[in-house]
XYZ file of N, CA and C in Angstrom:
795
model
N 71.253 -78.578 151.851
C 70.078 -77.840 151.405
C 70.763 -77.905 149.715
N 70.022 -76.990 148.700
C 69.325 -77.585 147.629
C 69.972 -76.427 146.481
N 70.207 -75.655 145.921
C 70.471 -74.755 145.049
C 68.654 -74.397 144.224
N 69.232 -73.616 143.060
C 67.436 -73.390 142.560
C 66.911 -74.254 141.412
N 68.749 -74.341 141.006
C 68.633 -75.467 139.935
C 68.844 -77.225 139.967
N 68.122 -77.580 141.033
C 68.461 -78.521 141.865
C 70.003 -79.563 142.060
N 70.872 -78.451 142.229
C 72.207 -78.976 142.364
C 72.199 -78.510 143.770
N 72.633 -79.903 143.850
C 72.764 -80.290 146.580
C 74.306 -79.278 146.090
N 73.679 -78.248 147.037
C 75.528 -77.168 147.635
C 76.232 -77.716 148.381
N 77.748 -76.693 147.916
C 78.879 -78.190 148.335
C 79.128 -77.759 149.617
N 80.616 -77.932 150.442
C 80.286 -77.725 151.312
C 81.490 -76.548 151.410
N 81.647 -76.366 151.037
C 82.214 -74.402 150.875
C 80.956 -73.907 150.700
N 80.015 -74.047 149.768
C 78.973 -73.439 150.253
C 77.952 -73.215 151.174
N 77.812 -74.189 152.092
C 78.022 -73.923 153.581
C 78.137 -73.316 154.219
N 79.558 -73.851 154.332
C 80.586 -72.774 154.978
C 79.971 -71.718 154.773
N 79.780 -70.815 153.933
C 80.079 -69.565 153.638
C 78.451 -69.311 154.394
N 77.978 -70.426 154.290
C 76.608 -69.713 154.612
C 76.306 -69.466 156.490
N 77.068 -70.578 157.026
C 77.459 -70.663 158.170
C 77.467 -69.350 158.414
N 79.304 -68.410 157.794
C 79.983 -68.031 158.544
C 79.260 -66.272 158.370
N 78.124 -66.641 157.837
C 77.198 -64.909 156.941
C 76.009 -64.476 159.069
N 76.525 -65.701 159.968
C 76.005 -65.402 160.802
C 76.691 -64.918 161.795
N 75.454 -63.455 161.832
C 76.024 -62.182 163.284
C 75.306 -62.402 164.364
N 75.823 -61.377 165.399
C 75.090 -60.949 166.995
C 74.316 -60.517 166.529
N 72.639 -60.369 166.820
C 71.062 -59.319 166.356
C 71.023 -59.354 167.846
N 71.107 -57.751 168.832
C 70.948 -57.474 170.064
C 69.220 -56.866 169.529
N 68.220 -57.435 170.648
C 66.790 -57.126 169.342
C 66.199 -56.632 171.018
N 65.240 -55.838 170.636
C 64.751 -55.074 171.608
C 63.834 -56.537 172.699
N 63.616 -55.520 173.590
C 62.873 -56.884 174.947
C 61.950 -56.917 174.679
N 60.918 -56.856 174.186
C 59.894 -57.159 173.812
C 60.234 -58.201 172.538
N 61.375 -58.715 171.888
C 61.050 -59.106 171.071
C 62.247 -61.044 171.207
N 63.498 -60.042 172.141
C 64.113 -61.039 172.981
C 62.205 -62.252 174.351
N 61.245 -60.864 174.395
C 60.249 -61.695 176.014
C 59.072 -61.967 175.335
N 59.038 -62.388 174.151
C 56.894 -61.622 173.463
C 56.564 -62.349 174.579
N 56.381 -62.318 175.404
C 55.484 -62.631 177.144
C 54.879 -60.977 177.550
N 56.181 -59.961 177.739
C 55.650 -58.435 177.761
C 55.179 -57.250 176.687
N 54.803 -58.193 176.219
C 53.632 -57.172 175.231
C 52.515 -57.583 174.970
N 51.197 -59.159 176.484
C 50.855 -58.989 176.553
C 50.492 -59.186 177.485
N 51.824 -58.368 179.059
C 51.702 -58.331 180.214
C 51.024 -56.094 180.273
N 51.758 -55.090 178.677
C 51.546 -54.795 178.285
C 50.008 -53.885 178.402
N 49.566 -55.014 177.259
C 47.993 -55.133 176.198
C 48.092 -54.557 174.941
N 49.985 -55.240 174.782
C 49.949 -54.450 173.174
C 49.545 -56.053 172.772
N 49.618 -55.380 170.568
C 50.277 -57.513 170.002
C 50.613 -56.128 169.549
N 51.749 -57.726 168.817
C 53.324 -57.052 168.310
C 52.914 -58.813 167.556
N 53.230 -58.289 166.409
C 53.400 -59.393 165.176
C 54.702 -59.461 164.994
N 55.630 -61.333 165.643
C 56.539 -60.652 165.829
C 56.936 -61.338 164.848
N 56.223 -61.462 163.632
C 57.497 -62.443 161.828
C 57.183 -60.916 161.497
N 56.743 -59.930 161.917
C 56.562 -58.317 160.935
C 58.734 -57.864 162.054
N 58.529 -57.636 163.517
C 59.282 -57.908 164.019
C 60.757 -57.710 163.986
N 60.416 -58.649 163.430
C 62.128 -60.058 163.288
C 61.842 -59.174 162.317
N 61.166 -59.224 161.275
C 62.002 -58.879 159.438
C 62.398 -58.397 159.546
N 61.587 -56.634 160.575
C 62.464 -55.725 160.977
C 64.184 -55.357 161.150
N 65.036 -56.508 161.501
C 66.057 -56.304 161.374
C 67.203 -57.548 161.389
N 65.767 -58.019 159.826
C 66.824 -59.242 158.757
C 66.659 -60.314 159.458
N 65.533 -60.671 160.170
C 65.827 -61.258 160.682
C 64.644 -62.202 160.629
N 64.581 -63.879 161.545
C 63.050 -64.413 161.302
C 62.959 -65.785 161.903
N 61.736 -66.271 162.843
C 61.991 -67.671 163.461
C 61.163 -68.413 162.292
N 61.835 -69.676 161.915
C 61.829 -70.789 161.511
C 62.240 -71.955 162.309
N 60.678 -72.734 162.312
C 60.493 -73.568 163.074
C 60.660 -73.920 164.379
N 60.978 -72.244 165.855
C 61.869 -72.150 166.155
C 62.405 -71.454 166.588
N 63.441 -71.871 165.751
C 64.900 -71.190 165.814
C 64.571 -69.412 164.881
N 65.661 -68.855 165.732
C 65.730 -67.602 164.565
C 66.406 -67.183 164.083
N 66.767 -66.998 162.035
C 67.550 -66.776 161.641
C 67.810 -65.856 161.108
N 69.318 -65.464 160.805
C 69.323 -64.499 160.093
C 68.422 -64.540 157.644
N 68.660 -63.211 158.110
C 67.968 -62.944 156.296
C 68.889 -63.877 155.313
N 69.838 -64.256 155.661
C 70.867 -65.680 154.954
C 70.260 -67.188 154.883
N 69.137 -66.758 155.925
C 67.787 -68.459 156.313
C 69.797 -69.214 157.533
N 70.564 -68.577 157.641
C 71.663 -69.725 158.679
C 70.643 -69.498 160.284
N 71.360 -69.985 160.868
C 70.646 -69.855 162.396
C 71.505 -68.479 163.769
N 71.118 -67.279 163.500
C 71.426 -65.811 164.308
C 71.547 -65.691 165.557
N 73.118 -65.491 166.066
C 73.684 -65.681 167.923
C 73.028 -64.375 168.630
N 71.020 -64.617 168.764
C 71.228 -63.491 169.846
C 72.108 -62.601 170.679
N 71.914 -61.552 170.895
C 72.900 -60.936 171.919
C 72.292 -61.161 173.579
N 73.172 -61.769 174.285
C 72.475 -61.988 175.685
C 71.464 -60.869 176.839
N 71.087 -60.796 177.251
C 71.055 -60.605 177.840
C 71.304 -59.803 179.576
N 71.474 -58.400 179.407
C 71.595 -58.751 180.501
C 71.794 -58.481 182.445
N 71.795 -58.835 182.794
C 71.494 -59.171 183.964
C 71.718 -58.130 184.949
N 72.380 -57.699 185.016
C 73.200 -56.483 186.582
C 74.057 -55.326 185.063
N 73.254 -54.852 185.492
C 73.013 -53.479 184.739
C 74.038 -52.222 185.503
N 74.019 -52.487 186.874
C 75.474 -51.176 187.484
C 76.536 -51.506 187.444
N 77.747 -51.624 188.566
C 78.637 -51.677 189.359
C 78.917 -52.052 190.844
N 78.725 -53.441 190.614
C 78.879 -54.010 191.962
C 80.045 -52.974 193.180
N 80.792 -52.862 191.707
C 81.950 -52.570 192.944
C 82.851 -51.805 193.851
N 82.383 -50.465 193.966
C 81.402 -49.582 194.869
C 81.514 -50.299 195.289
N 80.028 -50.501 195.984
C 79.178 -51.379 197.465
C 80.466 -51.992 198.053
N 80.734 -52.843 196.673
C 82.099 -54.304 197.688
C 82.871 -53.688 198.640
N 83.221 -52.496 197.932
C 84.985 -52.225 199.093
C 84.488 -51.112 199.717
N 83.178 -50.416 199.958
C 82.959 -49.978 201.001
C 82.414 -50.708 202.200
N 81.508 -51.830 201.752
C 81.343 -53.376 203.071
C 82.541 -53.485 203.454
N 83.003 -53.837 202.865
C 85.104 -54.152 202.739
C 85.771 -52.993 203.744
N 86.294 -52.148 203.638
C 86.840 -50.855 203.661
C 86.039 -50.263 205.552
N 84.725 -49.462 205.012
C 84.011 -49.921 206.549
C 84.025 -50.903 207.857
N 83.430 -51.771 207.425
C 83.503 -52.170 208.072
C 85.277 -52.713 208.527
N 86.584 -52.374 207.906
C 87.555 -52.813 208.096
C 88.218 -52.045 209.102
N 87.640 -50.457 209.051
C 88.185 -50.053 209.872
C 87.145 -49.408 211.739
N 86.006 -50.535 211.136
C 85.926 -50.311 212.593
C 86.049 -51.387 213.639
N 86.176 -52.501 212.993
C 86.569 -53.764 213.112
C 88.626 -52.586 214.174
N 89.367 -51.909 213.452
C 90.437 -52.035 213.723
C 90.444 -50.674 214.754
N 89.327 -50.121 214.795
C 89.315 -48.894 215.939
C 89.001 -49.092 217.028
N 89.192 -51.056 217.546
C 88.256 -51.799 218.773
C 90.240 -52.279 218.928
N 91.387 -52.456 218.177
C 92.439 -53.083 218.629
C 93.989 -52.336 218.498
N 93.419 -51.029 217.424
C 94.025 -49.885 217.870
C 93.995 -49.189 219.088
N 93.301 -49.993 220.062
C 92.090 -48.850 220.852
C 92.342 -47.695 220.883
N 91.653 -47.368 219.533
C 90.905 -46.184 219.585
C 89.493 -45.570 220.628
N 88.882 -46.762 220.570
C 87.696 -47.406 221.537
C 88.098 -48.905 222.333
N 86.350 -48.476 223.599
C 86.816 -49.252 223.920
C 86.500 -50.863 223.992
N 87.250 -51.445 224.437
C 86.484 -53.216 224.114
C 85.134 -53.556 223.781
N 84.050 -52.605 224.555
C 83.029 -53.406 224.918
C 81.734 -52.548 223.329
N 83.100 -52.504 222.278
C 82.706 -51.138 221.713
C 82.774 -53.121 220.304
N 83.509 -53.676 220.848
C 83.844 -55.076 219.961
C 81.296 -55.829 219.129
N 80.857 -55.332 220.716
C 79.282 -56.285 220.004
C 79.093 -55.242 219.613
N 79.250 -54.114 219.040
C 78.857 -53.643 217.379
C 80.182 -53.556 216.650
N 80.501 -54.361 216.526
C 81.234 -54.257 215.667
C 80.937 -55.840 215.364
N 80.418 -56.348 216.172
C 79.752 -57.619 214.985
C 78.661 -57.932 214.740
N 78.046 -56.768 215.056
C 76.828 -57.081 214.432
C 77.054 -55.989 213.201
N 78.205 -55.023 212.803
C 78.614 -54.447 212.343
C 79.131 -55.367 210.401
N 79.135 -56.677 211.469
C 80.886 -57.746 210.692
C 80.017 -58.688 210.009
N 78.608 -58.456 210.844
C 78.326 -60.034 209.994
C 77.132 -59.451 208.938
N 76.368 -58.249 209.020
C 75.693 -57.319 207.880
C 75.990 -56.846 206.700
N 76.946 -55.782 206.871
C 77.219 -55.191 206.128
C 79.354 -55.521 204.997
N 79.877 -56.266 206.498
C 81.128 -56.354 205.935
C 80.746 -58.213 205.406
N 80.012 -58.528 206.184
C 79.625 -59.744 205.307
C 78.458 -60.239 204.630
N 77.253 -60.198 204.830
C 75.695 -60.683 203.806
C 76.527 -59.320 202.754
N 76.405 -57.594 203.124
C 77.033 -57.582 201.803
C 77.658 -57.664 200.610
N 79.002 -57.466 201.155
C 80.225 -57.712 200.342
C 80.022 -58.903 199.856
N 79.247 -60.380 199.944
C 78.725 -61.175 199.845
C 78.504 -61.325 198.467
N 76.920 -60.506 198.037
C 76.124 -59.377 197.357
C 76.637 -59.431 196.352
N 77.772 -58.192 196.819
C 78.247 -58.010 195.344
C 78.951 -58.937 195.127
N 79.297 -59.768 195.824
C 80.172 -60.787 194.874
C 79.337 -61.471 193.877
N 79.007 -62.364 194.749
C 77.745 -62.775 193.523
C 77.276 -62.041 192.197
N 77.004 -60.516 192.164
C 76.692 -59.679 191.289
C 77.057 -59.190 190.212
N 78.815 -59.437 190.879
C 80.328 -59.237 189.804
C 80.275 -60.653 189.110
N 80.202 -61.732 189.808
C 79.619 -63.268 189.109
C 79.035 -63.490 188.065
N 77.359 -63.070 188.929
C 76.656 -62.893 187.146
C 77.719 -61.493 186.392
N 78.050 -60.940 186.470
C 77.896 -59.796 185.441
C 79.442 -60.657 185.158
N 79.771 -61.582 185.014
C 81.128 -61.944 184.739
C 83.073 -61.483 185.010
N 82.727 -60.863 186.261
C 84.183 -60.196 187.126
C 84.454 -61.732 187.803
N 85.407 -62.202 186.994
C 86.454 -63.619 188.429
C 86.977 -63.341 189.213
N 87.848 -62.418 189.802
C 88.212 -61.857 190.303
C 88.020 -61.068 191.338
N 86.613 -59.950 190.955
C 85.580 -59.371 192.049
C 84.525 -59.977 192.995
N 84.195 -60.693 191.659
C 83.503 -61.738 192.563
C 84.090 -63.033 193.996
N 85.468 -63.713 193.077
C 85.781 -64.819 193.872
C 85.943 -63.770 195.459
N 87.226 -62.674 195.494
C 87.306 -61.868 196.224
C 86.374 -61.004 197.544
N 85.395 -60.779 196.194
C 84.187 -59.677 197.485
C 83.763 -61.609 198.010
N 82.938 -62.355 198.288
C 82.159 -63.235 197.880
C 83.383 -63.911 199.409
N 84.747 -63.963 199.326
C 85.673 -65.047 200.691
C 85.583 -63.977 201.860
N 85.603 -62.472 200.897
C 86.210 -61.351 202.620
C 84.209 -61.717 202.843
N 83.817 -61.413 202.374
C 82.063 -61.853 202.909
C 81.811 -62.931 203.327
N 82.416 -63.570 203.072
C 81.862 -65.015 204.119
C 83.095 -64.580 205.116
N 83.978 -64.298 205.470
C 85.141 -64.100 206.644
C 83.919 -63.194 207.568
N 84.142 -62.745 206.807
C 83.711 -60.921 208.001
C 82.027 -62.002 208.480
N 81.241 -63.278 208.222
C 80.450 -63.771 208.703
C 80.985 -64.960 209.130
N 82.258 -64.941 209.453
C 83.033 -65.988 209.658
C 83.255 -64.977 211.441
N 83.476 -64.410 211.326
C 84.259 -63.244 212.610
C 83.357 -62.851 213.390
N 82.599 -62.786 212.590
C 81.280 -62.578 213.616
C 80.349 -63.120 214.998
N 80.297 -65.052 214.490
C 79.449 -65.636 214.370
C 80.179 -66.521 215.454
N 82.603 -66.600 215.198
C 83.130 -66.143 216.210
C 83.034 -65.918 217.196
N 83.165 -64.222 217.134
C 83.517 -63.556 217.997
C 82.283 -63.590 219.509
N 81.480 -63.753 218.224
C 79.875 -63.760 219.193
C 79.846 -65.104 220.453
N 80.443 -65.994 219.905
C 80.195 -66.939 220.455
C 81.699 -67.286 221.889
N 81.949 -66.183 220.997
C 82.838 -65.659 222.692
C 82.908 -64.485 223.547
N 81.449 -63.870 223.103
C 81.134 -62.846 223.944
C 79.697 -63.971 224.905
N 80.283 -64.259 224.401
C 78.803 -65.120 226.032
C 79.419 -66.505 225.948
N 81.024 -66.461 225.942
C 81.859 -66.884 226.295
C 81.904 -68.275 226.617
N 80.691 -69.616 225.288
C 81.221 -70.405 224.628
C 82.845 -70.474 224.720
N 83.332 -69.768 223.744
C 84.899 -70.559 223.761
C 85.295 -69.719 224.222
N 87.115 -69.928 224.767
C 87.422 -68.738 224.938
C 88.479 -68.426 223.954
N 89.420 -67.158 223.868
C 90.329 -66.998 223.729
C 91.625 -67.012 223.295
N 91.674 -67.136 224.728
C 92.917 -66.606 225.649
C 94.021 -68.163 225.665
N 93.174 -69.585 225.971
C 93.367 -70.548 225.307
C 94.753 -71.117 224.553
N 96.335 -71.487 224.924
C 96.931 -71.848 223.826
C 96.477 -72.438 222.752
N 95.579 -73.352 223.049
C 95.274 -73.769 221.396
C 94.531 -72.963 220.766
N 93.758 -72.315 220.963
C 93.374 -71.500 220.454
C 93.714 -69.733 220.026
N 94.122 -69.577 220.732
C 95.824 -69.095 219.605
C 96.745 -69.140 219.190
N 96.806 -70.327 219.319
C 97.318 -71.437 217.943
C 96.841 -71.520 216.578
N 95.357 -71.914 217.013
C 94.652 -71.699 216.068
C 94.206 -70.824 215.096
N 94.195 -69.274 215.613
C 94.087 -67.684 215.525
C 94.613 -67.291 214.693
N 96.331 -67.894 214.626
C 97.026 -67.123 214.111
C 97.612 -68.028 212.765
N 97.430 -69.281 213.110
C 97.389 -69.787 211.554
C 96.116 -69.803 210.909
N 95.281 -69.466 211.423
C 94.056 -68.500 210.600
C 94.209 -67.900 209.720
N 94.279 -66.685 210.782
C 95.577 -65.242 210.480
C 96.247 -65.134 208.637
N 97.080 -66.527 209.152
C 98.267 -66.386 208.213
C 98.143 -67.528 207.016
N 96.854 -68.052 207.053
C 96.094 -68.628 205.903
C 95.600 -67.370 204.893
N 95.278 -66.497 205.867
C 94.452 -65.376 204.992
C 94.780 -64.922 204.499
N 96.083 -64.760 204.231
C 97.667 -63.449 204.448
C 97.766 -64.727 203.270
N 98.469 -65.439 203.086
C 98.619 -66.518 202.095
C 97.538 -65.862 200.587
N 96.294 -66.000 200.808
C 95.330 -65.682 200.558
C 95.438 -64.626 199.266
N 95.239 -63.416 200.653
C 95.858 -62.071 199.915
C 96.568 -61.533 199.003
N 97.718 -62.339 199.729
C 98.523 -62.387 198.574
C 98.501 -63.088 197.048
N 97.797 -64.593 197.433
C 97.769 -64.184 195.748
C 96.486 -63.669 194.759
N 96.134 -63.226 195.782
C 95.073 -62.633 194.716
C 96.047 -60.566 194.395
N 96.045 -60.249 195.396
C 97.286 -59.319 195.336
C 98.090 -59.086 193.449
N 98.226 -60.250 193.847
C 99.031 -61.111 192.393
C 98.401 -60.060 190.644
N 97.004 -61.063 191.045
C 95.448 -60.532 189.798
C 96.396 -58.967 189.856
N 95.634 -58.013 191.156
C 95.799 -56.337 190.496
C 96.865 -56.047 190.318
N 97.940 -56.958 190.263
C 98.330 -55.905 188.657
C 98.437 -55.544 187.701
N 97.225 -56.004 187.537
C 96.780 -55.551 186.186
C 95.257 -55.089 186.518
N 94.552 -54.199 187.874
C 93.548 -53.815 187.202
C 94.442 -52.029 188.202
N 94.041 -51.533 188.872
C 94.778 -50.805 189.711
C 95.241 -50.656 190.666
N 96.135 -49.042 190.188
C 96.404 -49.326 192.282
C 96.324 -49.092 192.978
N 95.360 -48.252 193.503
C 94.450 -48.517 194.493
C 94.054 -50.368 194.945
N 93.870 -50.673 194.084
C 93.886 -52.339 194.283
C 94.924 -52.455 194.837
N 95.675 -53.066 194.879
C 97.115 -52.747 194.513
C 97.082 -51.867 195.945
N 96.167 -51.344 196.318
C 97.309 -50.991 197.974
C 96.514 -51.587 199.106
N 94.814 -51.923 198.632
C 94.328 -52.492 199.714
C 94.949 -53.942 199.528
N 95.806 -55.048 198.676
C 95.625 -55.788 198.836
C 97.385 -56.358 198.956
N 97.125 -54.722 199.052
C 99.555 -55.210 200.277
C 98.805 -54.814 201.762
N 99.065 -54.091 201.796
C 98.157 -53.432 202.832
C 97.616 -54.642 204.534
N 96.535 -55.289 202.759
C 95.915 -56.197 203.924
C 96.482 -57.535 203.593
N 97.733 -58.207 203.156
C 98.731 -59.234 203.293
C 99.324 -58.428 204.514
N 100.155 -57.656 204.524
C 100.663 -57.167 206.322
C 99.697 -57.376 207.376
N 98.669 -56.872 207.482
C 97.355 -56.508 208.382
C 97.217 -57.794 208.610
N 96.941 -59.200 207.599
C 96.435 -60.427 208.287
C 97.928 -60.800 208.979
N 99.002 -60.541 208.536
C 100.024 -61.826 208.944
C 100.233 -60.631 210.134
N 100.017 -59.714 210.739
C 100.503 -59.327 211.789
C 99.755 -59.387 212.811
N 97.996 -60.119 212.204
C 97.303 -60.443 213.232
C 97.890 -61.858 213.823
N 98.603 -62.972 212.418
C 98.647 -63.700 213.163
C 99.377 -63.333 214.355
N 100.504 -62.507 214.203
C 101.132 -62.885 215.000
C 101.075 -62.324 216.502
N 99.669 -61.371 216.134
C 99.271 -60.732 218.343
C 98.988 -61.453 218.242
N 98.608 -63.369 218.389
C 97.915 -64.057 219.148
C 99.373 -64.138 220.562
N 101.089 -63.707 219.260
C 101.245 -63.905 220.962
C 103.215 -62.606 221.121
N 102.438 -60.735 220.646
C 102.955 -60.173 220.433
C 102.471 -59.095 220.424
N 101.774 -57.864 221.457
C 101.261 -57.153 221.824
C 101.542 -55.699 220.350
N 102.329 -55.422 220.680
C 102.926 -54.972 219.931
C 102.996 -55.272 218.296
N 102.437 -56.692 218.267
C 102.369 -56.916 216.784
C 101.165 -56.178 215.744
N 100.090 -56.754 217.798
C 98.549 -56.731 217.581
C 98.368 -54.891 216.754
N 99.233 -54.093 218.230
C 99.532 -52.453 217.469
C 99.306 -52.297 215.408
N 100.794 -52.804 215.789
C 100.219 -52.425 214.385
C 100.047 -52.985 213.126
N 98.886 -53.925 213.124
C 98.086 -54.733 212.745
C 96.695 -54.074 212.380
N 96.454 -52.788 213.821
C 96.108 -52.077 214.099
C 95.252 -50.756 213.097
N 96.666 -50.468 213.050
C 97.283 -49.597 211.854
C 97.228 -49.521 210.719
N 98.308 -50.701 210.607
C 97.896 -51.165 208.820
C 96.896 -51.540 208.358
N 95.749 -52.338 209.001
C 94.420 -52.716 208.756
C 92.853 -51.384 208.447
N 93.497 -49.650 209.468
C 92.765 -48.266 209.278
C 93.351 -47.952 207.738
N 94.534 -47.851 207.191
C 95.046 -48.016 206.707
C 94.232 -48.412 204.966
N 94.376 -50.139 205.476
C 93.574 -50.682 203.820
C 92.498 -50.752 203.430
N 91.903 -50.411 205.809
C 90.293 -50.338 205.561
C 89.407 -48.473 204.557
N 90.662 -47.366 204.721
C 90.598 -46.575 203.887
C 90.671 -45.928 203.486
N 91.750 -47.033 202.560
C 91.845 -47.026 200.989
C 90.864 -48.249 200.419
N 90.464 -48.676 200.880
C 89.617 -49.438 200.378
C 87.695 -48.457 199.812
N 87.608 -47.374 201.574
C 86.440 -46.568 200.629
C 86.748 -45.357 199.746
N 88.514 -45.446 199.460
C 88.981 -44.009 198.429
C 88.532 -44.411 197.314
N 89.288 -45.862 196.954
C 88.688 -47.230 195.642
C 87.736 -46.886 195.447
N 87.247 -47.289 196.049
C 84.861 -46.909 196.155
C 84.773 -45.782 195.925
N 84.717 -44.816 196.059
C 84.247 -42.925 195.963
C 85.398 -43.355 195.276
N 86.233 -43.659 194.622
C 86.819 -42.348 193.362
C 86.403 -43.594 191.842
N 86.519 -44.275 192.486
C 84.949 -45.495 191.253
C 84.129 -45.022 190.969
N 82.920 -44.646 192.093
C 81.826 -43.926 192.677
C 82.334 -42.930 191.010
N 83.020 -41.607 191.445
C 82.744 -40.130 191.266
C 83.173 -40.958 189.353
N 84.352 -41.696 189.062
C 84.673 -41.950 187.869
C 83.073 -42.266 186.433
N 82.331 -43.741 187.564
C 81.538 -43.929 186.447
C 80.482 -42.950 186.462
N 79.856 -42.441 187.885
C 78.902 -41.001 187.145
C 79.006 -40.494 187.377
N 80.582 -39.418 187.908
C 80.189 -37.945 187.497
C 81.542 -37.890 186.271
N 81.551 -38.716 186.044
C 83.078 -39.388 184.472
C 83.740 -38.271 185.303
N 84.328 -37.919 186.498
C 85.655 -37.539 187.539
C 86.306 -38.848 187.720
N 87.543 -38.780 186.713
C 88.936 -39.446 187.594
C 89.783 -39.108 187.703
N 90.114 -39.810 188.895
C 90.596 -39.103 190.448
C 92.122 -40.575 190.008
N 92.767 -39.856 190.241
C 94.260 -41.181 191.026
C 94.039 -42.033 192.089
N 94.395 -43.321 191.428
C 94.299 -45.023 191.708
C 93.445 -45.712 191.439
N 92.372 -45.226 190.043
C 92.027 -45.553 189.430
C 92.431 -46.129 187.925
N 93.533 -46.302 187.602
C 93.707 -46.305 186.300
C 94.204 -47.250 185.934
N 94.044 -48.490 185.100
C 94.171 -49.381 184.408
C 96.186 -49.032 184.682
N 96.543 -50.348 185.345
C 97.954 -50.872 185.280
C 97.919 -52.460 184.566
N 99.524 -52.423 183.765
C 99.581 -54.139 183.564
C 101.216 -54.667 183.679
N 101.589 -54.397 185.002
C 102.491 -54.842 185.041
C 102.907 -55.709 184.999
N 102.202 -56.605 184.705
C 102.196 -58.160 184.269
C 102.265 -59.342 183.989
């Protein structure tokens, strides 16, 4: 650029002008002028931008120093998907563990399959995608992973109930043990991240690690299967508690023990 007296601007002046770039939060109609057309109103976009000290220049939004302005991004997800995702996980886990502990007859497994496919699987996957859109990498990864786990569980149990696969075979027991053991190691990796989250999540993931490894051992030990059921019920109940605590905190401003941020590592 050139100054008023015809001398070319120095690099220092250009750097100073670039440093004037500032984030600007625009009203919805200024971010998307087509909204004005849908409402039947007319908007003078140049005048509207001028009210906040910026204007359009060659299709680029500029601030009052004639530098490119940084427009604040539009939030696509306004609510908190966390409580919903935790409820999907906790309610489904408890329901599945009712069969393992023997509290309900084995015929109840058919109910668990449908519940796992829709609420624990599809619902939790939705929560995970919403968390990823919000930029919450850990929550999005965990919810999406366990959502897919429950959908895979529902599919496998459906094949088992129809007699297509036989879980009593030696190969099936070994694969089931390795499968749950692998999920236990993945959950342990997730648990490390919760050390910078809150006590509720730490309880959920620590007991889930134990539950997975007991389920791995349950392929060869009835006692391990029973223990896995009780740990699973406690894990699912912890998820329900944490979900309600987060919901009360967000909606009512009530702070319940377990959701205070921690920083152990």
